[in-house]
Coordinates of C-alpha atoms in Angstrom, one line a residue:
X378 CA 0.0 0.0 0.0
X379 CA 1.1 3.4 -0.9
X380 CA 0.0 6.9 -0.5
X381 CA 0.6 10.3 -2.3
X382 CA -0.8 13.4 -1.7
X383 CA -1.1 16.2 -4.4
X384 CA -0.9 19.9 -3.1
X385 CA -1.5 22.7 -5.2
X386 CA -1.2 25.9 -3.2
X387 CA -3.7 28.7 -3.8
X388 CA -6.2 26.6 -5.6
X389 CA -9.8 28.1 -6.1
X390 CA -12.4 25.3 -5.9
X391 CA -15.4 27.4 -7.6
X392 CA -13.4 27.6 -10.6
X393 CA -12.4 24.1 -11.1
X394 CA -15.2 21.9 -13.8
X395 CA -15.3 19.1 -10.8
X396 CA -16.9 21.9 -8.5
X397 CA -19.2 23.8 -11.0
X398 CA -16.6 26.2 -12.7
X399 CA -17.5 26.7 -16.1
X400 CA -14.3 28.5 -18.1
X401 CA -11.0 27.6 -16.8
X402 CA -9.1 24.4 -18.3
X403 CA -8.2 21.8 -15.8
X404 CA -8.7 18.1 -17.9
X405 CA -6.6 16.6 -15.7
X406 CA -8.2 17.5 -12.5
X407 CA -11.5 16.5 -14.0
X408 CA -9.6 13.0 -15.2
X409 CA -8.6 12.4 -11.4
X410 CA -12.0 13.1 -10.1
X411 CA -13.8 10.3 -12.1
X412 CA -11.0 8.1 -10.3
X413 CA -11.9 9.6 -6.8
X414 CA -14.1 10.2 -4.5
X415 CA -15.2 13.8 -4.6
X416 CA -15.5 15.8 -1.2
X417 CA -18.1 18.5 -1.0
X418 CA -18.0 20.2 1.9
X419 CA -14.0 20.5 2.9
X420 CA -12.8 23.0 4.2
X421 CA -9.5 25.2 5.5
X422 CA -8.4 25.0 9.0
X423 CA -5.1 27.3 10.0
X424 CA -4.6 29.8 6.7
X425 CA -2.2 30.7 5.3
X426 CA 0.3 28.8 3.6
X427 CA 2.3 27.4 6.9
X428 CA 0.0 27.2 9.4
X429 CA -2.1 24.9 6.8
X430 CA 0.7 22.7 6.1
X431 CA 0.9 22.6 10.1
X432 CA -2.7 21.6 10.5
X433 CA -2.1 18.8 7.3
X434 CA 0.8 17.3 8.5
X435 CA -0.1 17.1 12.5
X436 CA -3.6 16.9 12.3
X437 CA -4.3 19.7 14.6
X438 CA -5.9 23.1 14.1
X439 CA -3.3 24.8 15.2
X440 CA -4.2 28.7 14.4
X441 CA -5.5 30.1 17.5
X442 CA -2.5 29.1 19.3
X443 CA 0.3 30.1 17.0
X444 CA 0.2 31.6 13.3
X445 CA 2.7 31.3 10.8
X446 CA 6.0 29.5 11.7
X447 CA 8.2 25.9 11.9
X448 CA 7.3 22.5 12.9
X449 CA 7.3 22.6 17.1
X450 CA 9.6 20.0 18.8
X451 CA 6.6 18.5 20.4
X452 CA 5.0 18.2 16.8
X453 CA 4.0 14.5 16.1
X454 CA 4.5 15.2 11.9
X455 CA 2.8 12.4 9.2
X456 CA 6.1 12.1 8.1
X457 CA 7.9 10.9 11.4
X458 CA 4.8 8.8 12.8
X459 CA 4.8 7.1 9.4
X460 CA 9.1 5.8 9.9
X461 CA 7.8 4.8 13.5
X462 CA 5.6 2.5 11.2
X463 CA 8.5 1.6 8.9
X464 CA 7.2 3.8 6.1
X465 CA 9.6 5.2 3.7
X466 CA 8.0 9.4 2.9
X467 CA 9.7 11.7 0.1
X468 CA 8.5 15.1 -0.9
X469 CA 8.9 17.2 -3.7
X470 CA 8.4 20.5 -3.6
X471 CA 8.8 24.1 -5.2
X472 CA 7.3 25.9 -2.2
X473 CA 10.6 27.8 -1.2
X474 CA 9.0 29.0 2.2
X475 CA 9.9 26.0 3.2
X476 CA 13.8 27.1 3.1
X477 CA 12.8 30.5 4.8
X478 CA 12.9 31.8 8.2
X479 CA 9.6 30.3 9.7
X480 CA 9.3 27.6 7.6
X481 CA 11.7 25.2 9.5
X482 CA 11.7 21.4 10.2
X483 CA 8.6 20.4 7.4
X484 CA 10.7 19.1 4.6
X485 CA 13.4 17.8 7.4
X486 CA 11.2 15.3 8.7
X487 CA 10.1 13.4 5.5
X488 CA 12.7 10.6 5.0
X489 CA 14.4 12.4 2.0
X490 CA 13.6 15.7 0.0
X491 CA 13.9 17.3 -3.3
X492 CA 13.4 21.2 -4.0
X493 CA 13.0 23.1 -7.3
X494 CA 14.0 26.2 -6.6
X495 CA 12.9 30.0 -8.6
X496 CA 8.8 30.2 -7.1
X497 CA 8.4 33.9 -5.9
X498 CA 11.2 35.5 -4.0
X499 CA 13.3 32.5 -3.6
X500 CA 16.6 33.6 -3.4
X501 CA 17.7 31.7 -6.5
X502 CA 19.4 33.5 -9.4
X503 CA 21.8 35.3 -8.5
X504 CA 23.0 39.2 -9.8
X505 CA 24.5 41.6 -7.7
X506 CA 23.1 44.6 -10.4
X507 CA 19.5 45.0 -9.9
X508 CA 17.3 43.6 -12.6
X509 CA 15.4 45.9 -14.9
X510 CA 11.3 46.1 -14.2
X511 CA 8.8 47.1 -16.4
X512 CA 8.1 51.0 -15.7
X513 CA 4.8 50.9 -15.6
X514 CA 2.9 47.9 -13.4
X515 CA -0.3 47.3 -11.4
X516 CA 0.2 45.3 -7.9
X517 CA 3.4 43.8 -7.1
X518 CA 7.1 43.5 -8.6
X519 CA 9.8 42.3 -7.3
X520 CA 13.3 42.2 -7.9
X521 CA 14.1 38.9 -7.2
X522 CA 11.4 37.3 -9.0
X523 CA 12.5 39.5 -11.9
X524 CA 15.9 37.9 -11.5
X525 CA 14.3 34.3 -11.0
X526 CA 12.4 34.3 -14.2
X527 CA 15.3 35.2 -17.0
X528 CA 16.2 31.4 -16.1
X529 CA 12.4 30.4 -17.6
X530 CA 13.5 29.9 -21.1
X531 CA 11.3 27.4 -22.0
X532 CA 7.8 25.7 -20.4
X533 CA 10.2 22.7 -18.9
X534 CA 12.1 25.5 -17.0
X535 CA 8.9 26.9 -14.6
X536 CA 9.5 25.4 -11.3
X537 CA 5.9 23.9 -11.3
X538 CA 6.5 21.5 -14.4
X539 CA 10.0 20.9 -13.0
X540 CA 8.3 19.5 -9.5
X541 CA 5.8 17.4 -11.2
X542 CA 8.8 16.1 -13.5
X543 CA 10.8 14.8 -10.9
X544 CA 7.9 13.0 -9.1
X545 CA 7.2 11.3 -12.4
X546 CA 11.0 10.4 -12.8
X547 CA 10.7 9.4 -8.6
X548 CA 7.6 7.2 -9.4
X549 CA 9.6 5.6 -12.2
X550 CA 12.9 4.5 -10.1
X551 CA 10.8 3.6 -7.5
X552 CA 8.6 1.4 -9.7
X553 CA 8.9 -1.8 -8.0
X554 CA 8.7 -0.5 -4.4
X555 CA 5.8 -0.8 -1.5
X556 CA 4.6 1.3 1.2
X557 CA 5.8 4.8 1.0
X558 CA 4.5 8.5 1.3
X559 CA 5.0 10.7 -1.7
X560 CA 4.1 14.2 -1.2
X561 CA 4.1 16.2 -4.7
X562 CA 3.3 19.6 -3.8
X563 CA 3.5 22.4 -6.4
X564 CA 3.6 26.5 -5.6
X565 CA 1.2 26.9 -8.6
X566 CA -1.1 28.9 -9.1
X567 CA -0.3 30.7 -6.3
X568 CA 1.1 34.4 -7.2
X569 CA 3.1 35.7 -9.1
X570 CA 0.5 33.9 -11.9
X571 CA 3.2 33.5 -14.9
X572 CA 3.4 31.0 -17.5
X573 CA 4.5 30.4 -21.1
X574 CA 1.9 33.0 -23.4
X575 CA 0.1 29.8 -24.9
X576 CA -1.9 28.8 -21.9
X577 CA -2.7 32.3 -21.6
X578 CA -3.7 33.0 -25.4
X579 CA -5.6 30.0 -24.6
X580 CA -8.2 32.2 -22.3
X581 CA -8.3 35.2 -25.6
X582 CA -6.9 37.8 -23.5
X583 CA -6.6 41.4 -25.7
X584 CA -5.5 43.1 -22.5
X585 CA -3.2 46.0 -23.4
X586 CA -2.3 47.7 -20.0
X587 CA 0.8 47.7 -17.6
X588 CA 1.9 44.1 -16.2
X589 CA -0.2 42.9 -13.7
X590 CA 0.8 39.3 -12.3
X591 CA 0.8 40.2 -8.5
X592 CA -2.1 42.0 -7.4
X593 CA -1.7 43.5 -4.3
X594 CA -3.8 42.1 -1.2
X595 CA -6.7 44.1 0.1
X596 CA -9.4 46.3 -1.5
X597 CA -9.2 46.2 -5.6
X598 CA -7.1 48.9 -6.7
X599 CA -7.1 48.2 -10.9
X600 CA -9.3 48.7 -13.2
X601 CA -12.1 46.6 -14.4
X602 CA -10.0 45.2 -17.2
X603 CA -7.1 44.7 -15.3
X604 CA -8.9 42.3 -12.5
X605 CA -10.6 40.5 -15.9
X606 CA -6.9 40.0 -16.8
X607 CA -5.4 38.9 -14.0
X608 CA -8.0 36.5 -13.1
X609 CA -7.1 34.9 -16.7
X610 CA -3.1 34.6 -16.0
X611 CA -4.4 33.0 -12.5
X612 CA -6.6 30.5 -15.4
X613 CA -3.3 30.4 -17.4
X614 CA -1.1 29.3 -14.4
X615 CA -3.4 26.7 -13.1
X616 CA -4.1 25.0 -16.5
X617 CA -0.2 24.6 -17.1
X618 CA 0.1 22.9 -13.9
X619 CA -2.8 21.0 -14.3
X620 CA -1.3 20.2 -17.6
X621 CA 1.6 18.8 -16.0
X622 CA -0.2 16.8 -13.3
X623 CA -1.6 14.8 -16.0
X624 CA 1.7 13.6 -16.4
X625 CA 1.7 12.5 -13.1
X626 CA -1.3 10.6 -14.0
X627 CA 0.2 9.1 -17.1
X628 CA 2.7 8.2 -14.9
X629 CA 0.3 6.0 -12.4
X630 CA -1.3 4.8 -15.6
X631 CA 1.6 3.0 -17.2
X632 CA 3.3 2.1 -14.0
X633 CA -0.1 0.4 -12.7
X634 CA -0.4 2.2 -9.8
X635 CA -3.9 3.2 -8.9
X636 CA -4.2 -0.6 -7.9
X637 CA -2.7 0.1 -4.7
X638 CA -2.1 3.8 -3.9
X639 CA -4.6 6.0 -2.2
X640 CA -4.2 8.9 -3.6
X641 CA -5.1 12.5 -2.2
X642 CA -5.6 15.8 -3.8
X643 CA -6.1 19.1 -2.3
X644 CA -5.1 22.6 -1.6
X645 CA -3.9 25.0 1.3
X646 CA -6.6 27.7 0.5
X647 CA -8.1 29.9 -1.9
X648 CA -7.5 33.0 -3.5
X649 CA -9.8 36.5 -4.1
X650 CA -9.8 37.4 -7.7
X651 CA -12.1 40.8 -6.9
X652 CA -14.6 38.3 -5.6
X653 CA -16.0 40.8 -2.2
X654 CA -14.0 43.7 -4.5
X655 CA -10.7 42.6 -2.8
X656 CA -7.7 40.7 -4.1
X657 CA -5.4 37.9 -2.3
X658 CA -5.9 36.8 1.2
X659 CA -4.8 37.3 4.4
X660 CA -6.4 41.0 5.4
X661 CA -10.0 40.2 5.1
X662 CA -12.5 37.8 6.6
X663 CA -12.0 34.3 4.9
X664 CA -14.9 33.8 2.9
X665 CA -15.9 30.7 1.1
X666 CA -13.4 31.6 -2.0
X667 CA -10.8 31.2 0.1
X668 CA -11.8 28.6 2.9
X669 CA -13.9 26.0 0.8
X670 CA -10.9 23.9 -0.9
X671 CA -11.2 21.3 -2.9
X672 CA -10.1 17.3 -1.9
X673 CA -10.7 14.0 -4.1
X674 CA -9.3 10.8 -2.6
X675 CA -8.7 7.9 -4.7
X676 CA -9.4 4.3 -3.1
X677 CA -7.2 1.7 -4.5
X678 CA -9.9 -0.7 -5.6
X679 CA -12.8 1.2 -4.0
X680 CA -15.9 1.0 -5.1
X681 CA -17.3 4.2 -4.0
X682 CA -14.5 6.1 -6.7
X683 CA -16.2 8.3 -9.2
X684 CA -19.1 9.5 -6.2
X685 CA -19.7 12.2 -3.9
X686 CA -19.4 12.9 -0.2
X687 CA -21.5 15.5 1.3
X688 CA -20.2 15.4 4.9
X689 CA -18.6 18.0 6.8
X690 CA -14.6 17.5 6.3
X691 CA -11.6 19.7 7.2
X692 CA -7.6 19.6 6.5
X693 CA -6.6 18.0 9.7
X694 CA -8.8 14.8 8.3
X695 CA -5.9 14.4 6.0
X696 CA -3.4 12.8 8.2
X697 CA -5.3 10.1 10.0
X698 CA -7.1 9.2 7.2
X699 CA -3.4 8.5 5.7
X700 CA -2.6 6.1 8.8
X701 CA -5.8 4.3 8.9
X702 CA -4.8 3.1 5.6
X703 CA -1.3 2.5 5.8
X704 CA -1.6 0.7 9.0
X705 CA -0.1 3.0 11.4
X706 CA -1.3 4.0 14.6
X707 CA -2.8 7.5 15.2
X708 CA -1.3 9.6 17.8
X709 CA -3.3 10.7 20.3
X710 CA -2.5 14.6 20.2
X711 CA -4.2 14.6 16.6
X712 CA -7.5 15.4 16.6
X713 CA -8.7 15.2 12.7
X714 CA -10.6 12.0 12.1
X715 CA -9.7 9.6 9.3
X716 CA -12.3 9.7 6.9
X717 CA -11.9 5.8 6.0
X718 CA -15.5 5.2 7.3
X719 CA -17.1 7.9 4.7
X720 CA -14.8 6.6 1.9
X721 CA -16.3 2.9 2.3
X722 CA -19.8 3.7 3.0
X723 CA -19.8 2.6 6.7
X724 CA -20.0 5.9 8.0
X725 CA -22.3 9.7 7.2
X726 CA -20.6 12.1 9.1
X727 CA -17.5 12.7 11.3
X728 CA -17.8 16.3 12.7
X729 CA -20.2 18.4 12.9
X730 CA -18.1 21.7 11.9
X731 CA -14.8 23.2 11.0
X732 CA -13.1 26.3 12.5
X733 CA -11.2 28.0 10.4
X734 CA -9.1 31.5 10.1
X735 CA -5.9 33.4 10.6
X736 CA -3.9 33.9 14.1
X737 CA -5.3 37.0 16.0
X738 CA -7.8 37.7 13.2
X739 CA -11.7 36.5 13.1
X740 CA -12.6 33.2 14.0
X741 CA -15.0 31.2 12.0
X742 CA -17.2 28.4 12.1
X743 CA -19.3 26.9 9.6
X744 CA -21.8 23.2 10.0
X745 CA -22.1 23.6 6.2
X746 CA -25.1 25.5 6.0
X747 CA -23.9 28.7 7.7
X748 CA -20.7 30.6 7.9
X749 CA -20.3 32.4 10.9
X750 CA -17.4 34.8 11.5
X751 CA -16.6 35.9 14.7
X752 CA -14.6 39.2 15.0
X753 CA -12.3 40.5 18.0
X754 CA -14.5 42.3 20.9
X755 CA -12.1 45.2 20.5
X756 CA -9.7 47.3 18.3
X757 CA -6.8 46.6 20.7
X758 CA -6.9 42.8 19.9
X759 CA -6.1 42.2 23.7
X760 CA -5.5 39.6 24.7
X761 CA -3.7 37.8 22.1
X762 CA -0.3 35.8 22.3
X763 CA 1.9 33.3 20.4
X764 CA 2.4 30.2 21.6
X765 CA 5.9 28.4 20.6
X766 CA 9.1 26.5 20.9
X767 CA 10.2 28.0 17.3
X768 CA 10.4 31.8 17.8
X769 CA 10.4 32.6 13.7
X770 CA 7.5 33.5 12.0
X771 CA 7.0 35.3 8.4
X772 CA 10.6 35.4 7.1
X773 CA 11.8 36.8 10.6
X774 CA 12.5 36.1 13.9
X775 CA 9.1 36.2 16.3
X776 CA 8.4 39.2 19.5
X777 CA 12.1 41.3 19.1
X778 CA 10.1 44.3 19.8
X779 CA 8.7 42.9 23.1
X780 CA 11.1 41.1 24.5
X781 CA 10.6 42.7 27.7
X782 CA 7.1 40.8 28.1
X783 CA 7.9 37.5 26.6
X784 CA 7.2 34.9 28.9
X785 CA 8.5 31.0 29.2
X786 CA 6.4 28.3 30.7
X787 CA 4.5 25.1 29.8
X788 CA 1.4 26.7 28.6
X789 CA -0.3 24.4 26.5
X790 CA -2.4 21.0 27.8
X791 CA -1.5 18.6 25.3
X792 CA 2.8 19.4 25.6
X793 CA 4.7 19.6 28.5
X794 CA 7.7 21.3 26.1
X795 CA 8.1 24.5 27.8
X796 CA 7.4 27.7 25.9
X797 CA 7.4 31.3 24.6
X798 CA 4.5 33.0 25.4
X799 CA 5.0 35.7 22.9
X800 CA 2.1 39.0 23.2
X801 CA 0.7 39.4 20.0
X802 CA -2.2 42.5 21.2
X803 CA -1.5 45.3 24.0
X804 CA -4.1 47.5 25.3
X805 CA -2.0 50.3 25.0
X806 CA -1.6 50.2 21.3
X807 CA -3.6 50.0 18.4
X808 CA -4.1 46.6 16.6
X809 CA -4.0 47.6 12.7
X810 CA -3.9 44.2 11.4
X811 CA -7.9 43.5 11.9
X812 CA -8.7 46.6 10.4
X813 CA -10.8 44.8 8.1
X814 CA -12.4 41.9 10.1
X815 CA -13.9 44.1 13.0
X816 CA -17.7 42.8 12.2
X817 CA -18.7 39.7 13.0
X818 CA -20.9 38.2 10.5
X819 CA -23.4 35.7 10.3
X820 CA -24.1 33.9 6.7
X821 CA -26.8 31.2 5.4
X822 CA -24.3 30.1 2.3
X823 CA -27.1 27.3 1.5
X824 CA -29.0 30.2 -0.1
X825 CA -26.3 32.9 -0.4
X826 CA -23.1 30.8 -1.3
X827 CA -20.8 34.1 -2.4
X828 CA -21.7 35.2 1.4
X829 CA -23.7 38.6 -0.2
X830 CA -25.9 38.9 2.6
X831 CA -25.3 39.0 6.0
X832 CA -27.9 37.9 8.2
X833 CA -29.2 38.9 11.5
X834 CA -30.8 35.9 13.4
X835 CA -29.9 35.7 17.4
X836 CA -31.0 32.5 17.8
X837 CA -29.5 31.0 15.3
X838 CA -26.7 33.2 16.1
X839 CA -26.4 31.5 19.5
X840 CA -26.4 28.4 18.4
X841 CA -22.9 29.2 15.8
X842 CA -21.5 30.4 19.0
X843 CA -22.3 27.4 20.9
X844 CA -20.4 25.2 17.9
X845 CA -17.7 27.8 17.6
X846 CA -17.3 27.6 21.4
X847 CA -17.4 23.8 21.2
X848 CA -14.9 23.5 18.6
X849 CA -12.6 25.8 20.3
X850 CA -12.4 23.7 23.2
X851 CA -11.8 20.5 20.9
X852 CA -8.9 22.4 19.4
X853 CA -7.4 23.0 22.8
X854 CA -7.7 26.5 22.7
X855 CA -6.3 28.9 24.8
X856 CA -8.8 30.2 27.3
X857 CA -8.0 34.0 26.3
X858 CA -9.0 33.1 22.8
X859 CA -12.7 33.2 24.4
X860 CA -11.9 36.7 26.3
X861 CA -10.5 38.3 23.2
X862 CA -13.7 37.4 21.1
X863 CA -16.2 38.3 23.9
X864 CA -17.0 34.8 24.4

């Protein structure tokens, strides 16, 4: 028995065919759907990029302790419970903040690892001049990148086709080999949304403004025709990847594979295109574009493959489902449920909601038929801290400009690894990060799906906050989560 799990980061389920999209060209996701089980109502847990990885690979919700940042010491990881279990795990990867300050210990605990380097700001190519940039732009544009992509001479070049490559050519020299984790995990289509002008030409794009590739996060600030635009390279990036994971597939196909490997594919989170009029992620409350992801699982030999699953499922599912099947026993810290029961029909449900969000932003809850977002009591934030063993975070080092009220202790039920408990809030100073999430909001997305219309209903208000409160105690939450969101 084998397993691989398929990440693409930033990938928009209401665009994809599988999920109702109706313009943008993914054959190959649509081929692995009529292989898999499709899941319906999955959904986000810690955003963004880290913390999810975090929640997939520990099976813990893990944002309203700690946002973005490394693997904890204490962390029981997929990859190291699965060598407990004598399971061989490789991972290939162009998702450089992996290799960045914050992004420690992920790719270190998988029994080997292979990077393709050039996604974003990597610190790849290397000039001392500065690169030249296009004089006039909308959004972002950064030097590095600029330097990056001069080494994209041809479609085999991107770092995206180069990952999925080398898991084909992994797949292939491991041919004859049983009971190992592959984790293929490409950066595409996140940002900066660039690929070779053919899978662009492919969406009849006559745009004729400045470059615009990196749109800014926040409120839309381009024209009309520059969001139409941008939202096409974002179609552009995602059907050349998806044209390179159906090598992948060829892959399984002529090797025989599908016979015994449970397959799993999935994202991180979404991405607004000018969906809400804003752009990215991050600043604003997570709406459905962004927390409603996508997952298909393939079941070597199942016979529920090619159907659909309707219950309630989040990302920290992901990791104990992959131990049920590989025969390996699920630690006791993890609290996702393996999803083995809904896969072969012997089960209907295994939650009865998902929480979801950023660190020190909004917290949301959502039992599939309402979204309910649950903003900070006050402007200040207070009180809200970091919990961790890993002082990094973003690219930096984590609380240098508080040092003074930093303080160490074993803070958390489930570890007795002492800790930093870093202050993330103070009442004496403004909060500006939640400038945009200071309304808490209460949605019925059975009837209003893009989250229009807020609705005012105190009872059914009541009982969101009973589930959110429910699910925050689940998670282990810290109790002055509850204080700092007036619970």
């Amino acid at each position: 028995m084998n397993t691989i799990v398929v990440l693409l980061d930033t990938l928009n389920r209401h665009l994809l065919p599988t999920y109702g999209g109706d313009w943008v060209k993914t054959p190959n996701i649509e081929r692995l759907a009529e292989k898999s089980v499709v899941f319906d109502q999955h959904w986000s847990g810690s955003l963004p990029c880290m913390p999810a990885r975090r929640d997939l690979l520990t099976g813990r919700t893990a944002f309203l302790e700690k946002g973005w940042g490394g693997i904890e010491p204490f962390d029981e990881t997929l990859p190291n419970v699965l060598r407990k279990g004598g399971v061989f795990s490789h991972i290939v990867t162009d998702h450089y903040h992996y290799f960045a300050t914050g992004g420690e210990n992920y790719c270190q605990s998988f029994t080997t690892w292979d990077f393709h380097r050039g996604q974003e700001d990597d610190p790849w190519h290397s000039t001392v001049s500065e690169p030249e940039v296009p004089a006039e732009h909308y959004g972002r544009v950064r030097t590095q990148y600029e330097r990056n992509r001069k080494r994209f001479l041809q479609e085999e070049d991107y770092a995206g086709p180069r990952t999925m490559r080398a898991a084909c050519d992994w797949l292939e020299s491991n041919a004859e080999e049983d009971n190992y984790f592959l984790m293929v995990e490409a950066f595409d289509p996140h940002e900066p949304f660039d690929c070779p002008k053919h899978y662009l030409d492919l969406y009849q794009d006559d745009y004729k403004g400045p470059l615009y590739n990196w749109p800014n996060y926040g409120d839309v600030d381009v024209p009309e025709e520059a969001v139409a635009h941008v939202r096409k390279r974002y179609a552009a990036n995602l059907t050349m990847i998806d044209h390179w994971l159906g090598k992948l597939l060829d892959t399984m196909d002529r090797l025989a594979l599908w016979q015994d490997t449970l397959l799993i594919f999935t994202t991180d989170h979404g991405f607004l295109l000018g969906e809400h009029q804003k752009m990215g992620k991050n600043q604003m409350h997570v709406f459905n574009e962004l927390a409603h992801i996508p997952m298909m699982i393939h079941v070597p030999g199942g016979e529920h493959n090619g159907t659909r699953i309707s219950a309630l499922t989040q990302n920290i599912d992901v990791m104990p489902t992959i131990l049920d099947y590989m025969n390996v026993a699920i630690p006791d810290q993890v609290k996702g449920h393996s999803l083995r029961g809904l896969l072969e029909g012997q089960m209907d449900k295994v939650r009865n909601a998902a929480i979801y969000g950023y660190h020190g932003m909004a917290v949301n809850v959502t039992d599939g038929n309402y979204t309910y977002m649950r903003a900070p009591r006050a402007a200040d934030n207070h009180p809200c801290f970091t919990y961790t063993a890993m002082p990094t975070t973003f690219r930096s080092y984590l609380g240098n400009q508080v040092q003074e009220l930093i303080e160490t202790g074993r803070f958390l039920p489930y570890t007795r690894f002492p800790l930093f408990k870093v202050p993330m809030s103070r009442q004496d100073e403004p909060y500006a990060t939640n400038r945009q999430v200071m309304e808490t909001k209460l949605y019925d997305i059975s009837q209003d799906y893009q989250q229009q219309h807020a609705i005012q209903d105190a009872e059914l208000e009541a009982r969101m906050i009973r589930l959110l409160k429910e699910s925050m105690h689940e998670a282990n939450t810290p109790l002055e989560q509850f204080e700092r969101l007036g619970l």
